[in-house]
GROMACS .gro file of C-alpha atoms in nm:
model
  470
    1UNK     CA    1   0.034  -0.016  -0.016
    2UNK     CA    2   0.068   0.356  -0.050
    3UNK     CA    3   0.341   0.485   0.256
    4UNK     CA    4   0.444   0.898   0.379
    5UNK     CA    5   0.681   0.944   0.618
    6UNK     CA    6   0.694   1.258   0.812
    7UNK     CA    7   0.758   1.607   0.706
    8UNK     CA    8   1.136   1.591   0.608
    9UNK     CA    9   1.158   1.259   0.543
   10UNK     CA   10   1.131   1.053   0.196
   11UNK     CA   11   0.767   0.948   0.097
   12UNK     CA   12   0.793   0.685  -0.113
   13UNK     CA   13   0.499   0.562  -0.366
   14UNK     CA   14   0.328   0.216  -0.463
   15UNK     CA   15   0.094   0.091  -0.632
   16UNK     CA   16  -0.148   0.027  -0.422
   17UNK     CA   17  -0.265  -0.301  -0.556
   18UNK     CA   18   0.078  -0.485  -0.673
   19UNK     CA   19   0.280  -0.275  -0.349
   20UNK     CA   20   0.557  -0.167  -0.633
   21UNK     CA   21   0.767   0.076  -0.526
   22UNK     CA   22   0.662   0.339  -0.816
   23UNK     CA   23   0.920   0.633  -0.748
   24UNK     CA   24   0.997   0.867  -0.389
   25UNK     CA   25   0.906   1.275  -0.306
   26UNK     CA   26   1.095   1.480  -0.048
   27UNK     CA   27   0.874   1.572   0.245
   28UNK     CA   28   0.885   1.971   0.242
   29UNK     CA   29   1.059   2.080   0.569
   30UNK     CA   30   0.908   2.365   0.750
   31UNK     CA   31   1.141   2.611   0.624
   32UNK     CA   32   1.148   2.466   0.316
   33UNK     CA   33   0.768   2.577   0.307
   34UNK     CA   34   0.857   2.868   0.452
   35UNK     CA   35   1.092   2.994   0.153
   36UNK     CA   36   0.862   2.884  -0.061
   37UNK     CA   37   0.648   3.093   0.023
   38UNK     CA   38   0.874   3.366   0.003
   39UNK     CA   39   1.007   3.337  -0.328
   40UNK     CA   40   0.645   3.288  -0.412
   41UNK     CA   41   0.616   3.635  -0.360
   42UNK     CA   42   0.904   3.732  -0.660
   43UNK     CA   43   0.641   3.467  -0.863
   44UNK     CA   44   0.302   3.675  -0.769
   45UNK     CA   45   0.480   4.017  -0.902
   46UNK     CA   46   0.618   3.837  -1.272
   47UNK     CA   47   0.260   3.685  -1.329
   48UNK     CA   48   0.077   4.025  -1.198
   49UNK     CA   49   0.261   4.155  -1.485
   50UNK     CA   50   0.242   3.973  -1.756
   51UNK     CA   51  -0.094   4.117  -2.021
   52UNK     CA   52  -0.454   3.863  -1.994
   53UNK     CA   53  -0.340   3.738  -2.388
   54UNK     CA   54  -0.019   3.624  -2.206
   55UNK     CA   55  -0.093   3.412  -1.918
   56UNK     CA   56  -0.362   3.340  -2.127
   57UNK     CA   57  -0.114   3.157  -2.380
   58UNK     CA   58   0.061   2.976  -2.095
   59UNK     CA   59  -0.219   2.810  -2.001
   60UNK     CA   60  -0.272   2.705  -2.358
   61UNK     CA   61   0.115   2.573  -2.354
   62UNK     CA   62   0.063   2.382  -2.049
   63UNK     CA   63  -0.258   2.246  -2.206
   64UNK     CA   64  -0.021   2.152  -2.517
   65UNK     CA   65   0.224   1.962  -2.304
   66UNK     CA   66  -0.004   1.755  -2.061
   67UNK     CA   67  -0.223   1.626  -2.391
   68UNK     CA   68   0.100   1.515  -2.534
   69UNK     CA   69   0.170   1.326  -2.288
   70UNK     CA   70  -0.206   1.243  -2.191
   71UNK     CA   71  -0.131   0.828  -2.179
   72UNK     CA   72   0.224   0.873  -1.962
   73UNK     CA   73   0.000   1.035  -1.733
   74UNK     CA   74  -0.267   0.838  -1.746
   75UNK     CA   75  -0.073   0.473  -1.665
   76UNK     CA   76   0.178   0.709  -1.400
   77UNK     CA   77  -0.119   0.826  -1.253
   78UNK     CA   78  -0.381   0.480  -1.261
   79UNK     CA   79  -0.021   0.323  -1.123
   80UNK     CA   80  -0.032   0.529  -0.819
   81UNK     CA   81  -0.403   0.608  -0.699
   82UNK     CA   82  -0.552   0.302  -0.769
   83UNK     CA   83  -0.857   0.408  -1.052
   84UNK     CA   84  -0.871   0.235  -1.345
   85UNK     CA   85  -0.680   0.335  -1.657
   86UNK     CA   86  -1.006   0.483  -1.878
   87UNK     CA   87  -1.071   0.632  -1.581
   88UNK     CA   88  -0.786   0.749  -1.526
   89UNK     CA   89  -0.737   0.869  -1.889
   90UNK     CA   90  -1.060   1.096  -1.853
   91UNK     CA   91  -0.954   1.295  -1.550
   92UNK     CA   92  -0.646   1.407  -1.764
   93UNK     CA   93  -0.858   1.485  -2.057
   94UNK     CA   94  -1.034   1.695  -1.789
   95UNK     CA   95  -0.720   1.835  -1.677
   96UNK     CA   96  -0.685   1.969  -2.062
   97UNK     CA   97  -0.993   2.137  -2.050
   98UNK     CA   98  -0.991   2.320  -1.770
   99UNK     CA   99  -0.697   2.487  -1.828
  100UNK     CA  100  -0.813   2.572  -2.205
  101UNK     CA  101  -1.109   2.664  -2.010
  102UNK     CA  102  -0.963   2.905  -1.793
  103UNK     CA  103  -0.709   3.072  -2.031
  104UNK     CA  104  -1.031   3.146  -2.215
  105UNK     CA  105  -1.118   3.306  -1.847
  106UNK     CA  106  -0.821   3.511  -1.837
  107UNK     CA  107  -0.898   3.764  -2.093
  108UNK     CA  108  -1.302   3.798  -1.889
  109UNK     CA  109  -1.182   3.937  -1.626
  110UNK     CA  110  -1.436   4.267  -1.631
  111UNK     CA  111  -1.476   4.545  -1.402
  112UNK     CA  112  -1.785   4.739  -1.382
  113UNK     CA  113  -1.892   5.133  -1.428
  114UNK     CA  114  -2.111   5.204  -1.152
  115UNK     CA  115  -2.373   5.514  -1.188
  116UNK     CA  116  -2.297   5.771  -0.904
  117UNK     CA  117  -2.626   5.935  -1.017
  118UNK     CA  118  -2.793   5.679  -0.734
  119UNK     CA  119  -2.640   5.932  -0.451
  120UNK     CA  120  -2.758   6.225  -0.421
  121UNK     CA  121  -2.514   6.525  -0.495
  122UNK     CA  122  -2.254   6.271  -0.637
  123UNK     CA  123  -2.427   6.278  -1.059
  124UNK     CA  124  -2.104   6.465  -1.185
  125UNK     CA  125  -1.851   6.165  -1.064
  126UNK     CA  126  -1.754   5.855  -1.267
  127UNK     CA  127  -1.708   5.528  -1.010
  128UNK     CA  128  -1.543   5.204  -1.251
  129UNK     CA  129  -1.356   4.879  -1.033
  130UNK     CA  130  -1.160   4.622  -1.182
  131UNK     CA  131  -0.969   4.302  -1.123
  132UNK     CA  132  -0.655   4.235  -0.989
  133UNK     CA  133  -0.519   3.920  -0.828
  134UNK     CA  134  -0.585   3.819  -0.523
  135UNK     CA  135  -0.171   3.721  -0.417
  136UNK     CA  136   0.019   3.353  -0.361
  137UNK     CA  137  -0.266   3.091  -0.355
  138UNK     CA  138  -0.222   2.785  -0.231
  139UNK     CA  139  -0.389   2.466  -0.368
  140UNK     CA  140  -0.385   2.140  -0.124
  141UNK     CA  141  -0.517   1.876  -0.370
  142UNK     CA  142  -0.640   1.501  -0.252
  143UNK     CA  143  -0.567   1.228  -0.345
  144UNK     CA  144  -0.943   1.096  -0.531
  145UNK     CA  145  -0.860   1.323  -0.832
  146UNK     CA  146  -0.576   1.491  -0.804
  147UNK     CA  147  -0.488   1.578  -1.188
  148UNK     CA  148  -0.848   1.724  -1.234
  149UNK     CA  149  -0.880   1.934  -0.913
  150UNK     CA  150  -0.452   2.023  -0.948
  151UNK     CA  151  -0.639   2.219  -1.273
  152UNK     CA  152  -0.908   2.371  -1.084
  153UNK     CA  153  -0.691   2.544  -0.825
  154UNK     CA  154  -0.435   2.609  -1.043
  155UNK     CA  155  -0.531   2.708  -1.362
  156UNK     CA  156  -0.754   2.911  -1.217
  157UNK     CA  157  -0.510   3.140  -0.999
  158UNK     CA  158  -0.278   3.144  -1.274
  159UNK     CA  159  -0.537   3.287  -1.489
  160UNK     CA  160  -0.630   3.523  -1.223
  161UNK     CA  161  -0.262   3.664  -1.214
  162UNK     CA  162  -0.147   3.478  -0.875
  163UNK     CA  163   0.120   3.269  -0.809
  164UNK     CA  164   0.034   2.888  -0.662
  165UNK     CA  165   0.224   2.658  -0.433
  166UNK     CA  166   0.038   2.315  -0.476
  167UNK     CA  167   0.051   2.052  -0.197
  168UNK     CA  168   0.036   1.724  -0.415
  169UNK     CA  169  -0.162   1.409  -0.258
  170UNK     CA  170   0.128   1.229  -0.069
  171UNK     CA  171  -0.006   0.911  -0.190
  172UNK     CA  172   0.027   1.002  -0.506
  173UNK     CA  173   0.192   1.297  -0.554
  174UNK     CA  174   0.392   1.178  -0.898
  175UNK     CA  175   0.169   1.232  -1.137
  176UNK     CA  176   0.130   1.605  -1.053
  177UNK     CA  177   0.540   1.607  -1.017
  178UNK     CA  178   0.563   1.592  -1.356
  179UNK     CA  179   0.224   1.812  -1.481
  180UNK     CA  180   0.486   2.084  -1.240
  181UNK     CA  181   0.806   1.996  -1.471
  182UNK     CA  182   0.556   2.078  -1.779
  183UNK     CA  183   0.448   2.418  -1.603
  184UNK     CA  184   0.773   2.517  -1.606
  185UNK     CA  185   0.806   2.375  -1.947
  186UNK     CA  186   0.547   2.614  -2.034
  187UNK     CA  187   0.734   2.896  -1.958
  188UNK     CA  188   0.593   3.014  -1.616
  189UNK     CA  189   0.778   3.296  -1.469
  190UNK     CA  190   1.002   3.189  -1.220
  191UNK     CA  191   0.835   3.077  -0.844
  192UNK     CA  192   0.475   3.104  -1.001
  193UNK     CA  193   0.405   2.744  -1.019
  194UNK     CA  194   0.556   2.582  -0.657
  195UNK     CA  195   0.483   2.178  -0.538
  196UNK     CA  196   0.595   2.148  -0.176
  197UNK     CA  197   0.497   1.786  -0.102
  198UNK     CA  198   0.462   1.602   0.216
  199UNK     CA  199   0.176   1.573   0.488
  200UNK     CA  200  -0.032   1.756   0.736
  201UNK     CA  201   0.235   1.953   0.867
  202UNK     CA  202   0.310   2.143   0.483
  203UNK     CA  203  -0.106   2.160   0.473
  204UNK     CA  204  -0.092   2.404   0.799
  205UNK     CA  205   0.239   2.541   0.739
  206UNK     CA  206   0.029   2.676   0.411
  207UNK     CA  207  -0.267   2.799   0.601
  208UNK     CA  208  -0.049   2.992   0.901
  209UNK     CA  209   0.205   3.169   0.693
  210UNK     CA  210   0.129   3.475   0.621
  211UNK     CA  211   0.240   3.561   0.277
  212UNK     CA  212  -0.065   3.326   0.144
  213UNK     CA  213  -0.351   3.497   0.037
  214UNK     CA  214  -0.570   3.182  -0.024
  215UNK     CA  215  -0.652   2.860   0.081
  216UNK     CA  216  -0.801   2.645  -0.188
  217UNK     CA  217  -0.896   2.299   0.004
  218UNK     CA  218  -1.046   1.971  -0.140
  219UNK     CA  219  -1.086   1.772   0.137
  220UNK     CA  220  -1.269   1.623   0.433
  221UNK     CA  221  -1.443   1.801   0.663
  222UNK     CA  222  -1.259   1.795   0.964
  223UNK     CA  223  -0.951   1.846   0.745
  224UNK     CA  224  -1.197   2.183   0.602
  225UNK     CA  225  -1.239   2.263   0.999
  226UNK     CA  226  -0.873   2.299   1.100
  227UNK     CA  227  -0.725   2.501   0.749
  228UNK     CA  228  -1.011   2.767   0.809
  229UNK     CA  229  -0.941   2.768   1.154
  230UNK     CA  230  -0.539   2.850   1.069
  231UNK     CA  231  -0.575   3.067   0.803
  232UNK     CA  232  -0.832   3.289   1.010
  233UNK     CA  233  -0.525   3.416   1.268
  234UNK     CA  234  -0.414   3.591   0.914
  235UNK     CA  235  -0.747   3.654   0.755
  236UNK     CA  236  -0.669   3.487   0.443
  237UNK     CA  237  -0.996   3.377   0.190
  238UNK     CA  238  -1.054   3.022   0.277
  239UNK     CA  239  -1.196   2.779  -0.021
  240UNK     CA  240  -1.338   2.481   0.102
  241UNK     CA  241  -1.511   2.204  -0.108
  242UNK     CA  242  -1.540   1.942   0.143
  243UNK     CA  243  -1.744   1.617   0.202
  244UNK     CA  244  -2.024   1.454   0.083
  245UNK     CA  245  -2.292   1.164   0.183
  246UNK     CA  246  -2.503   1.242  -0.164
  247UNK     CA  247  -2.827   1.087  -0.188
  248UNK     CA  248  -3.033   0.919  -0.485
  249UNK     CA  249  -3.383   0.920  -0.457
  250UNK     CA  250  -3.588   0.643  -0.668
  251UNK     CA  251  -3.983   0.771  -0.699
  252UNK     CA  252  -4.263   0.482  -0.776
  253UNK     CA  253  -4.246   0.591  -1.194
  254UNK     CA  254  -3.905   0.604  -1.241
  255UNK     CA  255  -3.726   0.393  -1.507
  256UNK     CA  256  -3.505   0.143  -1.219
  257UNK     CA  257  -3.273  -0.051  -1.479
  258UNK     CA  258  -3.178   0.329  -1.524
  259UNK     CA  259  -3.124   0.409  -1.189
  260UNK     CA  260  -2.963   0.122  -1.093
  261UNK     CA  261  -2.741   0.199  -1.327
  262UNK     CA  262  -2.697   0.511  -1.195
  263UNK     CA  263  -2.562   0.324  -0.876
  264UNK     CA  264  -2.327   0.118  -1.013
  265UNK     CA  265  -2.151   0.396  -1.301
  266UNK     CA  266  -2.197   0.664  -1.025
  267UNK     CA  267  -2.076   0.483  -0.699
  268UNK     CA  268  -1.952   0.080  -0.697
  269UNK     CA  269  -1.730   0.179  -1.045
  270UNK     CA  270  -1.641   0.523  -1.075
  271UNK     CA  271  -1.309   0.630  -0.855
  272UNK     CA  272  -1.368   0.301  -0.688
  273UNK     CA  273  -1.605   0.489  -0.471
  274UNK     CA  274  -1.352   0.751  -0.376
  275UNK     CA  275  -1.543   1.050  -0.495
  276UNK     CA  276  -1.746   1.306  -0.262
  277UNK     CA  277  -1.994   1.353  -0.494
  278UNK     CA  278  -2.081   0.979  -0.538
  279UNK     CA  279  -2.372   0.797  -0.513
  280UNK     CA  280  -2.376   0.711  -0.112
  281UNK     CA  281  -2.782   0.694   0.013
  282UNK     CA  282  -2.972   0.534  -0.191
  283UNK     CA  283  -3.402   0.581  -0.123
  284UNK     CA  284  -3.611   0.358  -0.283
  285UNK     CA  285  -4.002   0.358  -0.331
  286UNK     CA  286  -4.176   0.076  -0.152
  287UNK     CA  287  -4.380   0.031  -0.524
  288UNK     CA  288  -4.045  -0.044  -0.742
  289UNK     CA  289  -3.786  -0.153  -0.403
  290UNK     CA  290  -3.764  -0.519  -0.548
  291UNK     CA  291  -3.725  -0.461  -0.911
  292UNK     CA  292  -3.472  -0.174  -0.876
  293UNK     CA  293  -3.268  -0.387  -0.642
  294UNK     CA  294  -3.248  -0.711  -0.849
  295UNK     CA  295  -3.190  -0.462  -1.129
  296UNK     CA  296  -2.877  -0.338  -0.990
  297UNK     CA  297  -2.766  -0.679  -0.818
  298UNK     CA  298  -2.788  -0.804  -1.178
  299UNK     CA  299  -2.541  -0.488  -1.259
  300UNK     CA  300  -2.318  -0.552  -0.984
  301UNK     CA  301  -2.256  -0.920  -1.076
  302UNK     CA  302  -2.095  -0.818  -1.350
  303UNK     CA  303  -1.796  -0.573  -1.217
  304UNK     CA  304  -1.417  -0.656  -1.237
  305UNK     CA  305  -1.204  -0.609  -1.025
  306UNK     CA  306  -0.870  -0.612  -1.062
  307UNK     CA  307  -0.560  -0.444  -1.198
  308UNK     CA  308  -0.632  -0.114  -1.227
  309UNK     CA  309  -0.373  -0.067  -1.539
  310UNK     CA  310  -0.598  -0.357  -1.756
  311UNK     CA  311  -0.861  -0.220  -1.983
  312UNK     CA  312  -1.145  -0.435  -1.871
  313UNK     CA  313  -1.114  -0.331  -1.505
  314UNK     CA  314  -1.420  -0.159  -1.352
  315UNK     CA  315  -1.287  -0.133  -0.980
  316UNK     CA  316  -0.918  -0.091  -0.898
  317UNK     CA  317  -0.800  -0.117  -0.502
  318UNK     CA  318  -0.868   0.141  -0.301
  319UNK     CA  319  -0.599   0.390  -0.213
  320UNK     CA  320  -0.412   0.228   0.103
  321UNK     CA  321  -0.509  -0.108   0.293
  322UNK     CA  322  -0.605   0.100   0.522
  323UNK     CA  323  -0.853   0.253   0.359
  324UNK     CA  324  -0.972  -0.056   0.246
  325UNK     CA  325  -1.017  -0.176   0.665
  326UNK     CA  326  -1.224   0.162   0.742
  327UNK     CA  327  -1.468   0.065   0.451
  328UNK     CA  328  -1.521  -0.290   0.522
  329UNK     CA  329  -1.552  -0.208   0.909
  330UNK     CA  330  -1.819   0.040   0.790
  331UNK     CA  331  -2.010  -0.217   0.579
  332UNK     CA  332  -1.971  -0.442   0.946
  333UNK     CA  333  -2.137  -0.136   1.160
  334UNK     CA  334  -2.464  -0.123   0.878
  335UNK     CA  335  -2.479  -0.475   0.917
  336UNK     CA  336  -2.479  -0.475   1.332
  337UNK     CA  337  -2.705  -0.192   1.279
  338UNK     CA  338  -3.000  -0.386   1.107
  339UNK     CA  339  -2.885  -0.357   0.724
  340UNK     CA  340  -2.869  -0.707   0.465
  341UNK     CA  341  -2.542  -0.770   0.282
  342UNK     CA  342  -2.661  -0.952  -0.033
  343UNK     CA  343  -2.364  -0.863  -0.253
  344UNK     CA  344  -1.982  -0.787  -0.213
  345UNK     CA  345  -1.806  -0.666   0.098
  346UNK     CA  346  -1.484  -0.873   0.096
  347UNK     CA  347  -1.126  -0.733   0.133
  348UNK     CA  348  -0.797  -0.853  -0.086
  349UNK     CA  349  -0.561  -0.578   0.044
  350UNK     CA  350  -0.708  -0.234  -0.088
  351UNK     CA  351  -0.951  -0.446  -0.258
  352UNK     CA  352  -1.280  -0.416  -0.190
  353UNK     CA  353  -1.566  -0.645  -0.371
  354UNK     CA  354  -1.861  -0.369  -0.484
  355UNK     CA  355  -2.106  -0.389  -0.202
  356UNK     CA  356  -2.458  -0.409  -0.199
  357UNK     CA  357  -2.660  -0.354   0.120
  358UNK     CA  358  -3.052  -0.331   0.147
  359UNK     CA  359  -3.278  -0.320   0.432
  360UNK     CA  360  -3.094  -0.037   0.608
  361UNK     CA  361  -3.249   0.158   0.838
  362UNK     CA  362  -3.227   0.482   0.788
  363UNK     CA  363  -3.167   0.594   1.165
  364UNK     CA  364  -2.824   0.433   1.159
  365UNK     CA  365  -2.539   0.610   1.257
  366UNK     CA  366  -2.323   0.421   1.004
  367UNK     CA  367  -2.579   0.515   0.683
  368UNK     CA  368  -2.505   0.843   0.820
  369UNK     CA  369  -2.139   0.858   0.793
  370UNK     CA  370  -1.939   0.916   0.452
  371UNK     CA  371  -1.859   0.549   0.293
  372UNK     CA  372  -1.555   0.607   0.093
  373UNK     CA  373  -1.540   0.299  -0.112
  374UNK     CA  374  -1.780   0.068  -0.335
  375UNK     CA  375  -2.072   0.036  -0.149
  376UNK     CA  376  -2.446   0.097  -0.240
  377UNK     CA  377  -2.673   0.097   0.118
  378UNK     CA  378  -3.070   0.095  -0.054
  379UNK     CA  379  -3.334   0.183   0.215
  380UNK     CA  380  -3.682   0.215   0.152
  381UNK     CA  381  -3.943   0.538   0.148
  382UNK     CA  382  -4.339   0.550   0.133
  383UNK     CA  383  -4.395   0.913   0.018
  384UNK     CA  384  -4.113   1.147  -0.192
  385UNK     CA  385  -4.145   1.429   0.093
  386UNK     CA  386  -4.030   1.132   0.342
  387UNK     CA  387  -3.717   1.046   0.096
  388UNK     CA  388  -3.692   1.457   0.107
  389UNK     CA  389  -3.665   1.512   0.471
  390UNK     CA  390  -3.415   1.200   0.473
  391UNK     CA  391  -3.181   1.299   0.278
  392UNK     CA  392  -3.166   1.667   0.463
  393UNK     CA  393  -3.123   1.486   0.782
  394UNK     CA  394  -2.743   1.473   0.661
  395UNK     CA  395  -2.483   1.710   0.820
  396UNK     CA  396  -2.318   1.702   0.413
  397UNK     CA  397  -2.537   1.921   0.136
  398UNK     CA  398  -2.333   1.800  -0.179
  399UNK     CA  399  -2.543   1.655  -0.468
  400UNK     CA  400  -2.841   1.427  -0.465
  401UNK     CA  401  -3.031   1.264  -0.758
  402UNK     CA  402  -3.381   1.189  -0.784
  403UNK     CA  403  -3.542   0.970  -1.069
  404UNK     CA  404  -3.890   1.007  -1.136
  405UNK     CA  405  -4.071   1.040  -1.475
  406UNK     CA  406  -4.276   1.330  -1.352
  407UNK     CA  407  -4.125   1.652  -1.440
  408UNK     CA  408  -4.330   1.819  -1.192
  409UNK     CA  409  -4.235   1.634  -0.921
  410UNK     CA  410  -3.841   1.600  -1.026
  411UNK     CA  411  -3.855   2.010  -0.988
  412UNK     CA  412  -4.066   1.996  -0.656
  413UNK     CA  413  -3.791   1.730  -0.470
  414UNK     CA  414  -3.505   1.922  -0.628
  415UNK     CA  415  -3.621   2.235  -0.489
  416UNK     CA  416  -3.673   2.152  -0.153
  417UNK     CA  417  -3.348   1.948  -0.152
  418UNK     CA  418  -3.036   2.153   0.061
  419UNK     CA  419  -2.745   2.091  -0.143
  420UNK     CA  420  -2.588   2.240  -0.414
  421UNK     CA  421  -2.667   2.067  -0.691
  422UNK     CA  422  -2.975   1.794  -0.806
  423UNK     CA  423  -2.958   1.585  -1.106
  424UNK     CA  424  -3.222   1.434  -1.223
  425UNK     CA  425  -3.244   1.137  -1.380
  426UNK     CA  426  -2.844   1.057  -1.356
  427UNK     CA  427  -2.611   0.986  -1.039
  428UNK     CA  428  -2.481   1.252  -0.845
  429UNK     CA  429  -2.119   1.156  -0.940
  430UNK     CA  430  -2.154   1.433  -1.220
  431UNK     CA  431  -1.919   1.744  -1.280
  432UNK     CA  432  -1.853   1.941  -1.557
  433UNK     CA  433  -1.628   2.228  -1.518
  434UNK     CA  434  -1.810   2.487  -1.673
  435UNK     CA  435  -2.075   2.427  -1.414
  436UNK     CA  436  -2.043   2.613  -1.018
  437UNK     CA  437  -1.981   2.277  -0.780
  438UNK     CA  438  -1.965   2.258  -0.437
  439UNK     CA  439  -2.291   2.208  -0.172
  440UNK     CA  440  -2.406   2.293   0.218
  441UNK     CA  441  -2.366   2.288   0.527
  442UNK     CA  442  -2.078   2.045   0.627
  443UNK     CA  443  -1.951   2.039   0.255
  444UNK     CA  444  -1.819   2.384   0.311
  445UNK     CA  445  -2.044   2.664   0.072
  446UNK     CA  446  -1.796   2.743  -0.193
  447UNK     CA  447  -1.921   2.616  -0.559
  448UNK     CA  448  -1.576   2.566  -0.780
  449UNK     CA  449  -1.576   2.604  -1.188
  450UNK     CA  450  -1.390   2.811  -1.450
  451UNK     CA  451  -1.641   3.110  -1.387
  452UNK     CA  452  -1.663   3.068  -1.017
  453UNK     CA  453  -1.325   2.977  -0.899
  454UNK     CA  454  -1.100   3.285  -1.160
  455UNK     CA  455  -1.316   3.547  -0.983
  456UNK     CA  456  -1.272   3.435  -0.659
  457UNK     CA  457  -0.860   3.454  -0.663
  458UNK     CA  458  -0.917   3.764  -0.755
  459UNK     CA  459  -1.023   4.132  -0.602
  460UNK     CA  460  -1.201   4.420  -0.678
  461UNK     CA  461  -1.088   4.750  -0.682
  462UNK     CA  462  -1.278   5.100  -0.696
  463UNK     CA  463  -1.170   5.380  -0.851
  464UNK     CA  464  -1.316   5.737  -0.888
  465UNK     CA  465  -1.299   6.010  -1.106
  466UNK     CA  466  -1.391   6.304  -0.960
  467UNK     CA  467  -1.592   6.549  -1.193
  468UNK     CA  468  -1.533   6.339  -1.458
  469UNK     CA  469  -1.891   6.481  -1.598
  470UNK     CA  470  -1.830   6.866  -1.481
   0.00000   0.00000   0.00000
């Protein structure tokens, strides 16, 4: 399994399925992190001095270089992360699109003209606003979709004229180490884009140091609270996209095969179940419960678990054996609370066979937890409003899904769900880079996306020309 070492030492990176050593990186010391932040001030000034079209050209060059190495990056990411190769190809492709998308956003950082004649006595003055870089941005990247989520943070920071310091995930940093080399090759200004590798101590240092203007984190809710606490000491902007326990509601007029497919593809066979917006709770109306479970079991049985580098694999190893142990323990708690395990749930090292549980008691504490693995717990409901109530009881509010043929019912349920996004007749495991992505409650409240993030990483300056219309 992947093993990380203490700060200031060597991090060894292994294939989580085979244990093969893939590489080593050095964990940054506190002094090295502080030096990177100090150097980033120079990079910030250089990035801010670039014209918008020059920043756009830089991002396009980065995307072209990533595209030229798309297959090798996908292979490396699959080996170190555990996701099946076809999925890591899709992740790298998303990163390419994201860099190109932010290249476009670079040239659309518009200011405003604000009518001062709305205020008596100011009729002859002119007010305009302009967007300026925020400062040095720290990007804390998770292990589950590191290349894609890195792109959302780093490309947005550079597009806005900021410098960025990236902390790649300690368990799978190698693909981002290579991408950082490509950013340098593309001609990024000196110190405008840096990587600091390591674990918790590095994250804490980036959140605490005063030379950082903003911290962007995708991670657990516990990690988000700690980063927000540390960042508040220097009044940083803290952008948090945190945990989720997404519900999928299947109404009695739904296409049960499509709904079951959404669970299989959006939970059991996507990212090995390690996705914040995966389907983690399934609520099925009584009238179609039996047919839905039958279809779900039939489709789950066709999944192939194994080597993530094989084209035929649907589910690879989790990021580490410890992660697999935690998933199996969560399954055990659900069973102890009264659920029935009807498929899967066996562990072999870091591999977990996709699990389906039925008769899950909705009051189970384990059902309220975010299980980060290929597990589909199914509960029942009799009335759609009951399903909405149960879905909203979660402390998380990332996304939800509703399956129904009644569009009025779909919108009525969507309006009542306390989440950041609702997918109608599809899986919650959907993220398009041009959509705002994020949630409510313990999910963090932030929205990340092409049009949102680049603005969040700028600041507005107001300029008033007195007697402009004198």
